[in-house]
XYZ file of C-alpha atoms in Angstrom:
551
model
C -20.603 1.548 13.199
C -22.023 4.352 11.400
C -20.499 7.526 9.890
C -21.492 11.227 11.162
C -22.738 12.378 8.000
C -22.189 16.420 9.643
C -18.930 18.139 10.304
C -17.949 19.068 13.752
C -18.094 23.204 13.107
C -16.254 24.080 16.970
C -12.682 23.463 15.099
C -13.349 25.026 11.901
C -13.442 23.304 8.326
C -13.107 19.426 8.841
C -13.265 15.965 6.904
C -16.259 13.803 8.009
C -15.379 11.948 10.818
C -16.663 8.720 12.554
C -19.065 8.227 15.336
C -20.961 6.160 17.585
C -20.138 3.086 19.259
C -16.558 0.921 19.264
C -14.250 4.594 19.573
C -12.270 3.291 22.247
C -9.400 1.615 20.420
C -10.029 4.663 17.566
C -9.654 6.691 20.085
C -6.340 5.587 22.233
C -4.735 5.300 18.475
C -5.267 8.894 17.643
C -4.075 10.367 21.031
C -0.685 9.103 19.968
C -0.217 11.648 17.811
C -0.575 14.861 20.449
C 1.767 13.090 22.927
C 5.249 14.492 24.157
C 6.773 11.398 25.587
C 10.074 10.600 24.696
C 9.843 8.865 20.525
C 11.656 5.558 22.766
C 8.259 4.837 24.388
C 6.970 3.060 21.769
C 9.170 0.241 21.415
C 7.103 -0.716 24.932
C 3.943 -1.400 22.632
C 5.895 -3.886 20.672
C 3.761 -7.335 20.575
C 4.206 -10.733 19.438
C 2.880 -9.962 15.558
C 5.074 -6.936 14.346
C 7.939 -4.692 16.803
C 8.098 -1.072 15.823
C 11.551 0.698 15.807
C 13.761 3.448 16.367
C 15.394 4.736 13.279
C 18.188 7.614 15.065
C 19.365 10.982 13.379
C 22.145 12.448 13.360
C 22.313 15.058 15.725
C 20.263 14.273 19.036
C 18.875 18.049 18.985
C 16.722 17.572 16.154
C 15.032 14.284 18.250
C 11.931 14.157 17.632
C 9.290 13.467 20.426
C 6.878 10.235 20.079
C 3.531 12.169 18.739
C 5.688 14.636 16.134
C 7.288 10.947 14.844
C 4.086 8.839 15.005
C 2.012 11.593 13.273
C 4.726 11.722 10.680
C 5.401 8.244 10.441
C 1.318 7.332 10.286
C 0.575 9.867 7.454
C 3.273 8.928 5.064
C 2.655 5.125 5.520
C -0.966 5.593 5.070
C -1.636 8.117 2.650
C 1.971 9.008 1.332
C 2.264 9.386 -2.339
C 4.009 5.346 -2.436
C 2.039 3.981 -0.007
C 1.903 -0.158 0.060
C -1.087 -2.297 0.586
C -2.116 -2.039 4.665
C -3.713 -4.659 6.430
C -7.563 -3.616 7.952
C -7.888 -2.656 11.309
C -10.646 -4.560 12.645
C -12.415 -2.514 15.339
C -10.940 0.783 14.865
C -11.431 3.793 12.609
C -7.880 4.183 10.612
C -9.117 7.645 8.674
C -10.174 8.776 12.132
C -6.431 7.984 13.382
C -4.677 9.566 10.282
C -7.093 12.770 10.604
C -5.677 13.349 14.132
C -2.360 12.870 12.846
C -2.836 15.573 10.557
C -4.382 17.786 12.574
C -1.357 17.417 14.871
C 0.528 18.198 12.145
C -0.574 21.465 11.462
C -0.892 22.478 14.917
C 2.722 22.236 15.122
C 3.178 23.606 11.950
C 1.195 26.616 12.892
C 3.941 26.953 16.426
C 6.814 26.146 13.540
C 6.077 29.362 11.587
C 5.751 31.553 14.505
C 9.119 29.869 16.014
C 11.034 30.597 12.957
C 9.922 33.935 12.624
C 11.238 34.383 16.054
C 14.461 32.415 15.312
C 15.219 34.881 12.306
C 14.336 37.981 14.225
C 16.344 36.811 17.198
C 18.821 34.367 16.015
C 19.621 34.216 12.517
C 20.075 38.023 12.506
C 22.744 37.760 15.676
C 24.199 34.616 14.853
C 27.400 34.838 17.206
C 25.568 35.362 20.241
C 22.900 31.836 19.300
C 25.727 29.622 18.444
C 27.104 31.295 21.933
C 24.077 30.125 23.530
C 23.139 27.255 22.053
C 26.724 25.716 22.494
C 25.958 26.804 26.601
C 22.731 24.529 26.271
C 24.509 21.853 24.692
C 26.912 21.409 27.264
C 24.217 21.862 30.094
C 22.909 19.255 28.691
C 25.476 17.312 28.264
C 26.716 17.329 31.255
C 22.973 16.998 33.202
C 22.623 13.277 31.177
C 25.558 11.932 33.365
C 24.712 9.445 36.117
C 26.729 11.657 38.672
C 24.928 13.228 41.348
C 27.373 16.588 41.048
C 25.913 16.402 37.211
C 22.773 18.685 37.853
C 24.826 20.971 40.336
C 27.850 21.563 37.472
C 25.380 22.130 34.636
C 23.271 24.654 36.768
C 26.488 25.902 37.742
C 27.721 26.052 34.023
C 24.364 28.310 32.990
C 24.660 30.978 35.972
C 28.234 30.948 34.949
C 27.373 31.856 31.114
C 24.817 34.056 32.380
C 27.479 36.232 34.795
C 30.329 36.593 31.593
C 27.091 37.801 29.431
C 26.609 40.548 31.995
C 30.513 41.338 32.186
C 30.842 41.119 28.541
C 28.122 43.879 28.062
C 29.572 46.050 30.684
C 33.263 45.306 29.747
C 32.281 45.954 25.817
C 35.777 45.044 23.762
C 34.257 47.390 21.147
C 33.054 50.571 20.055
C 30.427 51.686 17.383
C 28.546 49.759 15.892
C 29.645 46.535 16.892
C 29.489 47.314 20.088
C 25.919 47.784 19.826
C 25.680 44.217 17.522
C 27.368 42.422 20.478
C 24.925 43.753 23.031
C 22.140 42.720 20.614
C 23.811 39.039 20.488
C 23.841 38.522 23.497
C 20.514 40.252 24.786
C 18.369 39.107 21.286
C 18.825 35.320 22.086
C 17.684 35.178 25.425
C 14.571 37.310 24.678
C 13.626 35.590 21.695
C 13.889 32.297 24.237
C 11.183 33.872 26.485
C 9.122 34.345 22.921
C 9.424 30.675 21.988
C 8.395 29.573 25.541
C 5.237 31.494 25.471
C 5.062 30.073 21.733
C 5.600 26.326 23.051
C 3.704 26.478 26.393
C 0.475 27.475 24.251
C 1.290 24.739 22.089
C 1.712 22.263 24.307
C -1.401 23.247 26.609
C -3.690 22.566 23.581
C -2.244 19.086 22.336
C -2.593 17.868 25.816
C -6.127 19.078 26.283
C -6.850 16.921 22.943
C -4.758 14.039 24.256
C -6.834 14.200 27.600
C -10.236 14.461 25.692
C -9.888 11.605 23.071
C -8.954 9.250 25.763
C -11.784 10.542 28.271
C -14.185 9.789 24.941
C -14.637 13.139 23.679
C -15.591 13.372 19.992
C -13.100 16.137 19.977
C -12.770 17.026 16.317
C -9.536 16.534 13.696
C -9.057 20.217 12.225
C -8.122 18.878 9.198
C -9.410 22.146 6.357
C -6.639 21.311 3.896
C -8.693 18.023 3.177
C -11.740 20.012 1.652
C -11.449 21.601 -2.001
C -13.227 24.744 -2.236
C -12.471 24.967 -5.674
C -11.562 22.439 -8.699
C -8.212 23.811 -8.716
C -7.175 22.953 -5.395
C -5.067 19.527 -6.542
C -3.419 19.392 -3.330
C -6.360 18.938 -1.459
C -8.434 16.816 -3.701
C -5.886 14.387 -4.018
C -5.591 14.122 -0.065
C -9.715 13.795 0.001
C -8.941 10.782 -2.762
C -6.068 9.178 -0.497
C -8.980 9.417 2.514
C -11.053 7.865 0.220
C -8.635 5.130 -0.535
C -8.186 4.370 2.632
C -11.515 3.837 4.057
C -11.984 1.635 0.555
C -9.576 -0.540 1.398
C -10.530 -1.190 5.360
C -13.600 -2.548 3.629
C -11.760 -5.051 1.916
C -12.768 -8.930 1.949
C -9.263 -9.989 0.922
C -6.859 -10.998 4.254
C -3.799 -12.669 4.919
C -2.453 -15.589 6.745
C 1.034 -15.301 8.024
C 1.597 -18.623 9.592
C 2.019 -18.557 13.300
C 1.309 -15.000 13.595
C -2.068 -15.626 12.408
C -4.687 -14.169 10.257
C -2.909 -10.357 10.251
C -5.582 -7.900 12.050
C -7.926 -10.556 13.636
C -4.705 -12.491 15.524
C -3.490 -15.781 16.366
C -5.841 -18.731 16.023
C -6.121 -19.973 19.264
C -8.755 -23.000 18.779
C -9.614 -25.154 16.222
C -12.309 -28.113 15.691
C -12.846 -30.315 12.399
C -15.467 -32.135 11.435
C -14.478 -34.743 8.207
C -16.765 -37.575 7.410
C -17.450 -39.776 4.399
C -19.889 -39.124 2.129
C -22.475 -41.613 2.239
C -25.080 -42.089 0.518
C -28.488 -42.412 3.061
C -30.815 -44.789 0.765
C -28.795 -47.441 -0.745
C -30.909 -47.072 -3.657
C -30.426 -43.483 -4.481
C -27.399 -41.478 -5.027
C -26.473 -38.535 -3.561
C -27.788 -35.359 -5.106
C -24.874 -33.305 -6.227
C -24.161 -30.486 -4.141
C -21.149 -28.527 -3.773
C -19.228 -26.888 -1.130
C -20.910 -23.331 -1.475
C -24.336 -24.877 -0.825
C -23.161 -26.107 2.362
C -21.553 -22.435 3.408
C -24.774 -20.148 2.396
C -26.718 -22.567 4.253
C -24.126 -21.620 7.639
C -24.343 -17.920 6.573
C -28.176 -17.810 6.728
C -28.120 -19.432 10.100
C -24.777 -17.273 11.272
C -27.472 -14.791 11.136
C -29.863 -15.972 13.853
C -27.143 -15.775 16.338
C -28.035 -12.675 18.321
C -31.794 -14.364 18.398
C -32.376 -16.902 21.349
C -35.060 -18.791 23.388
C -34.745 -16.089 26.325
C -34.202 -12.719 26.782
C -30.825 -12.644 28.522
C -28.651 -10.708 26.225
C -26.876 -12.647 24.630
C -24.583 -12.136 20.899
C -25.416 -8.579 20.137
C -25.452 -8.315 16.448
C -22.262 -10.066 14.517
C -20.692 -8.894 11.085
C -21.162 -11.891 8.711
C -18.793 -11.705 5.952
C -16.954 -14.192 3.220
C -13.114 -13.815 3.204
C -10.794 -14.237 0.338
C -7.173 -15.553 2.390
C -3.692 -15.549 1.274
C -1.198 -16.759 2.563
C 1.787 -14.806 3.091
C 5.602 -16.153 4.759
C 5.629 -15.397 8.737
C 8.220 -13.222 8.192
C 6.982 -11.098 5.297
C 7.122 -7.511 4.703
C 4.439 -6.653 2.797
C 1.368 -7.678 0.764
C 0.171 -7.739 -2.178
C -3.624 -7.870 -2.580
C -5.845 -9.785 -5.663
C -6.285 -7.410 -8.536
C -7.588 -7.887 -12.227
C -11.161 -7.870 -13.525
C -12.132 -9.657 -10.294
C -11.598 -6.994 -8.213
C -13.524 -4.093 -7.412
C -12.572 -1.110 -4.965
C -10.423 -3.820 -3.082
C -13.552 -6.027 -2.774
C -13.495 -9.836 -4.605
C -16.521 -9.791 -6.280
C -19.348 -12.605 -5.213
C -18.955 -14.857 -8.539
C -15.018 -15.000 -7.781
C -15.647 -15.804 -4.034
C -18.030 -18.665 -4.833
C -15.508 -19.941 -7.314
C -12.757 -19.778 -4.905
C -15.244 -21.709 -2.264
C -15.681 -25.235 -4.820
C -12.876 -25.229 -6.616
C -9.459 -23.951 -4.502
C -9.237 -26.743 -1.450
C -5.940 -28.360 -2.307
C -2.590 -27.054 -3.729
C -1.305 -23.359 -4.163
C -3.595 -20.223 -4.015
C -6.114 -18.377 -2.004
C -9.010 -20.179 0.039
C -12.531 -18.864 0.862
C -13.299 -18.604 4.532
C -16.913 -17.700 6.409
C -16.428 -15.315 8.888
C -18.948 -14.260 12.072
C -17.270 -11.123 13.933
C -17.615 -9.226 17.030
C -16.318 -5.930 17.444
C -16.880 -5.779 21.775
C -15.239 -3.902 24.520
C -15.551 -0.683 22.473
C -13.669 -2.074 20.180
C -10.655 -3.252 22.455
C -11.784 -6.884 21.842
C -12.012 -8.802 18.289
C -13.906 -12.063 18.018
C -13.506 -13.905 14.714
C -14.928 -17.283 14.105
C -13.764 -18.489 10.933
C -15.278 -21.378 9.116
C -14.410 -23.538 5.675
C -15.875 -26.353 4.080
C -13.857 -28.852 1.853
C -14.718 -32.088 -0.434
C -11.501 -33.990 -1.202
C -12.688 -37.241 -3.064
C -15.557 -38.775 -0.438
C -14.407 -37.139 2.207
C -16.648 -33.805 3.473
C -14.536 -31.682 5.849
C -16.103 -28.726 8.130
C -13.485 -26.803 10.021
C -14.258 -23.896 12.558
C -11.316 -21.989 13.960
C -11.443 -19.021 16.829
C -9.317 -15.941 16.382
C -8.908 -13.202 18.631
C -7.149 -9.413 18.830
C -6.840 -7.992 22.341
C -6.894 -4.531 23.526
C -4.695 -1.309 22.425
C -1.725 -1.462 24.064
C -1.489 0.138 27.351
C 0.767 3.077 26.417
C -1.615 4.445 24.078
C -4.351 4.573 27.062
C -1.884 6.479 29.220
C -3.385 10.051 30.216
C -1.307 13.403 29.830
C -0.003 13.930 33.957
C 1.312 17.151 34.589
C 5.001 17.479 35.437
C 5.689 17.924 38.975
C 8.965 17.914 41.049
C 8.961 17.152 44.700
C 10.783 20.312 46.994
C 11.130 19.968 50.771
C 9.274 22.266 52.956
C 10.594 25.245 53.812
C 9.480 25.276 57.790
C 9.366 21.781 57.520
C 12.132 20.335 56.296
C 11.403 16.492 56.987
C 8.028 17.114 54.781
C 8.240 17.504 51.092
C 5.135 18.675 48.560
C 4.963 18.620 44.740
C 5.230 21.883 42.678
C 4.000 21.938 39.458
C 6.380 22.730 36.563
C 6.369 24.594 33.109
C 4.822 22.212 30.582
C 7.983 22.698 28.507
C 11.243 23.019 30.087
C 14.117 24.881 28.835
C 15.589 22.041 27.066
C 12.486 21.519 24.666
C 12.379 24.939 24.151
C 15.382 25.131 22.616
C 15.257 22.006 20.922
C 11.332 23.093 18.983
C 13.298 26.615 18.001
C 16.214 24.667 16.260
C 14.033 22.093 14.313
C 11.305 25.199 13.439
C 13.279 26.463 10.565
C 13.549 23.002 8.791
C 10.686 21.548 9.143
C 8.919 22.507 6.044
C 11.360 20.188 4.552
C 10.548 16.865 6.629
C 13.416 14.894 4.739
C 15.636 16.559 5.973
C 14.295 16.803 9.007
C 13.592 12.895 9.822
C 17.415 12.755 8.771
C 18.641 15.018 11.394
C 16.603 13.603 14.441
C 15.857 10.313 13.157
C 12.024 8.702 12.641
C 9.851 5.573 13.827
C 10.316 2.610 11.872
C 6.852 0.853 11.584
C 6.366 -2.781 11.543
C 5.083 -3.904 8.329
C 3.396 -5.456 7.055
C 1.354 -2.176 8.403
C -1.925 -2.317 10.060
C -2.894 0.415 12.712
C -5.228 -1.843 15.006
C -2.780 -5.190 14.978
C 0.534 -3.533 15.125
C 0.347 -2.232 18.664
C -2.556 -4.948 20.032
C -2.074 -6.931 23.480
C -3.538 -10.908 23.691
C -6.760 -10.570 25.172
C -5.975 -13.626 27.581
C -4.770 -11.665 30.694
C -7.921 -9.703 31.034
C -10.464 -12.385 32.567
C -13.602 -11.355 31.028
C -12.451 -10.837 28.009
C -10.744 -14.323 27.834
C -14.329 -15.678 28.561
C -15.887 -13.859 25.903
C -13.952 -15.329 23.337
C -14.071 -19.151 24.719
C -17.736 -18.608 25.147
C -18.309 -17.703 21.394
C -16.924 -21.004 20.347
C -19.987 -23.398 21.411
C -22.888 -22.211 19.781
C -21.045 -21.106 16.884
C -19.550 -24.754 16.801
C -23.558 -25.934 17.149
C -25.074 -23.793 14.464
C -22.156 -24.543 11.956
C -22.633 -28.083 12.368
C -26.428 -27.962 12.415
C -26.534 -25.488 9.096
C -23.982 -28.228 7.483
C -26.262 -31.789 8.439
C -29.141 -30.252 6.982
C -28.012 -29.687 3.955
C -26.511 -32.868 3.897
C -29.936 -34.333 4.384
C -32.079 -32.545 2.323
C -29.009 -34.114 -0.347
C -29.480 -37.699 0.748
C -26.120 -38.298 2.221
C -25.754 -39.916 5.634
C -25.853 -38.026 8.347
C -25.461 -40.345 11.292
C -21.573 -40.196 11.278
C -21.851 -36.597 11.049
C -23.679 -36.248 13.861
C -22.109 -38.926 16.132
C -18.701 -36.668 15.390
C -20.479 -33.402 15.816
C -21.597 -34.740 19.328
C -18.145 -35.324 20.495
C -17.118 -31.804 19.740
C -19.849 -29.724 20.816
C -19.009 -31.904 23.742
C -14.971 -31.015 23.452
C -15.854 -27.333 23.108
C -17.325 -26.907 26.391
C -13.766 -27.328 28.122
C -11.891 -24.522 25.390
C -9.124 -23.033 26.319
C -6.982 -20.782 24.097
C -3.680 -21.943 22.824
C -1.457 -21.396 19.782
C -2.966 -23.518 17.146
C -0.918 -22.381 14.158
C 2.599 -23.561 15.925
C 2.896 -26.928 14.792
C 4.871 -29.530 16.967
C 6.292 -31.488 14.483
């Protein structure tokens, strides 16, 4: 994947973004944040690895709607001031994702500060006649939840009502003077500054959808993001959010991962196959003892021939290009909440440094700490499909054990590839009353109108705010790409790209490993006896749960 070293200059100052291949799941991710579905909808994403939740406020006006509480939710988790370790996201883009969510953000911050401007013009200066109004709307909307067909009758019925005693009240005035004239202005001031706010919202809303619509079509639509460029050394603010950026794309690089049990290998998935290979070690001439070697031999010998993959005898295709790469595991409880990744002189920029790795490869096979894995990855399906082989090699007294497992994350969940549809209502004909035809309606209805004027003034505070109308709870421990992921085993061809990966990874392994072997004098004909039963055992794979034990 390679990085767009320009800045998209349509939307004004930007971060760098990502680009090229694999934006699908990138993509789908970010769109989340310039939805307006209703904040329950993603509690349908919830998969078998982590289930996101609702956290409620305490007034349902101040609700907020699912891409204002994702966008939120996202930022704070993954650049927030006390953020915790994440877990990577394996063929997505997670600065890409957290740019959109802060372009969102300031989209809707620019429609806050023009809504609160017209809330204090037209509300907070005639108070009496917005509580009037607003307690109307509360009521209308009370009343249009219920289950009773008479409900949307009696609530239409309730706002023509309040809308015939505002015209008597201003004819009928109670008072004289000046507060006759205040009361007119309460009750007129509201209802004009309503038509402002809808103008405010519908302009809003038009250009979050057309970004919604053109991430998932594939656009490259840019993340107006100009508070994450310093233009000057002062400018703290900003340089520290260029830092947490930074920080972030540091630490998707990571080589250090972690195994949570039956949920897997977080961000590559469950392990759905594995094969071992465990002989003795035997020396081949009777005469001659076996030439030390240790377990790291054997694995840089695999890693040099992991490489040859994509190559082949004919020019079908084939593996396009694989990431090769040596992971540092940990093992976490299934049920833990967070992570805490290797640190000390080790450790640099969240990457275990090559001496620490090989030490971690010969010496940490049995008992407590972390283990070394080889890794060969695909990235396919734009990024909707993860293929990880994984592959260890242990010595426990004579015996030499080789063990290849097959790990797979499936596509985005299907909410996030859902398109913006425009809201419609279906109306009988007028000279045709057995026919009916669909009438397109006001992006924002009356009811969200109201409800973005009420939360404008407060949300420069977003405490507050997230404690009035309640947040998303994310599942933890946090990764964008695994967190809302689907098996890949219901879509067919994807399925068959991950069994298929298994043979000649299986063959190449095992080859890589008897070679070595042999150039050691140990041998090999037990090895390769075994090694012929599974490459034979590997041609009928079929995924299951590996990692659930039946014991």
């Amino acid at each position: 994947m390679t990085v767009d070293s320009g800045y998209a200059d349509i939307f004004g100052p930007q971060v760098p973004r990502t680009a090229g291949e694999g934006q699908t799941a990138t993509f789908a991710l970010a769109s989340a944040a310039y939805r307006d579905n209703d904040v329950e909808a993603i509690l349908k994403a919830n998969n078998e690895w982590h289930e996101s939740t609702i956290k409620p406020g305490k007034i349902p006006l101040f609700k907020p709607r699912l891409g204002e509480a994702f966008s939120r939710a996202v930022v704070d988790r993954m650049i927030g001031p006390d953020r915790k370790p994440l877990i990577q996201s394996f063929g997505a883009e997670p600065q890409v994702v957290v740019e959109h969510c802060l372009a969102a953000n300031n989209i809707r911050k620019e429609r806050d500060n023009r809504l609160t401007i017209v809330m204090v013009l037209s509300g907070l200066l005639f108070l009496p006649g917005l509580l009037c109004w607003l307690l109307v709307f509360l009521l209308r909307t009370t009343i249009a939840k219920k289950e009773d067909k008479r409900a949307g009758a009696l609530a239409t019925t309730l706002l023509l009502a309040a809308g015939a005693l505002a015209v008597i009240f201003l004819i009928r005035m109670p008072f004289t003077g000046f507060w006759a004239w205040y009361a007119r202005a309460s009750v007129i001031a509201p209802v004009l500054g309503w038509f402002v706010a809808k103008q405010i919202c519908e302009r809003t809303a038009k250009d979050l959808r057309e970004r919604w619509d053109s991430l998932l079509a594939g656009s490259s639509v840019g993340a107006k993001v100009p508070e994450a460029v310093p233009t000057s050394p002062t400018e703290s603010r900003a340089e520290q959010l260029r830092q947490s950026l930074a920080k972030l794309s540091a630490e998707q690089q990571s080589n250090s991962v972690f195994y949570a049990g039956p949920k897997g290998i977080l961000g590559m998935g469950t392990r759905w196959g594995s094969w071992q290979l465990a002989e003795n070690l035997v020396q081949a001439d009777p005469d001659r003892e076996i030439h030390p070697f240790r377990s790291w031999d054997v694995i840089r010998s695999i890693h040099d021939q992991l490489r040859m993959l994509e190559r082949g005898p004919l020019n079908t295709g084939g593996f396009p290009k694989p990431s090769i790469r040596h992971w540092v595991v940990t093992p976490i409880a299934e049920g833990a909440k967070a992570v805490s990744r290797p640190e000390g002189t080790d450790v640099e920029a969240y990457q275990v440094k090559s001496h620490a790795i090989q030490d971690i490869c010969n010496k940490q096979q049995f008992g407590s700490g972390d283990r070394h894995y080889l890794g060969v990855q695909w990235t396919l399906w734009d990024g909707q499909l993860i293929i990880t082989m994984l592959i260890t090699v242990t010595v426990l007294h004579e015996t030499l054990r080789i063990e290849v497992t097959g790990h797979a994350l499936g596509p985005v969940n299907g909410l996030f590839q859902e398109k913006p549809e425009a809201p419609t209502k279906e109306v009988t004909k007028s000279l045709k009353p057995w026919e009916t035809r669909k009438v397109k309606l006001p992006l924002v209805n009356s009811d969200e109108v109201v409800r973005l004027a009420v939360r404008a003034p407060i949300s420069w505070y977003p405490p507050l705010l997230n404690w009035l109308g309640g947040t998303i709870g994310l599942p933890e421990p946090f990764g964008l790409r695994h967190a809302w992921a689907d098996q890949p085993w219901r879509h067919r061809f994807m399925a068959d790209d991950a069994l298929r990966a298994a043979t000649p990874v299986l063959r190449v392994v095992h080859a890589a490993a008897i070679k070595v072997l042999d150039e050691n004098g140990v041998d090999t004909e037990k090895f390769g006896t075994r090694s012929g039963f599974l490459s034979t055992a590997v041609q009928d794979a079929s995924p299951r749960k590996a990692d659930v034990y039946d014991a």
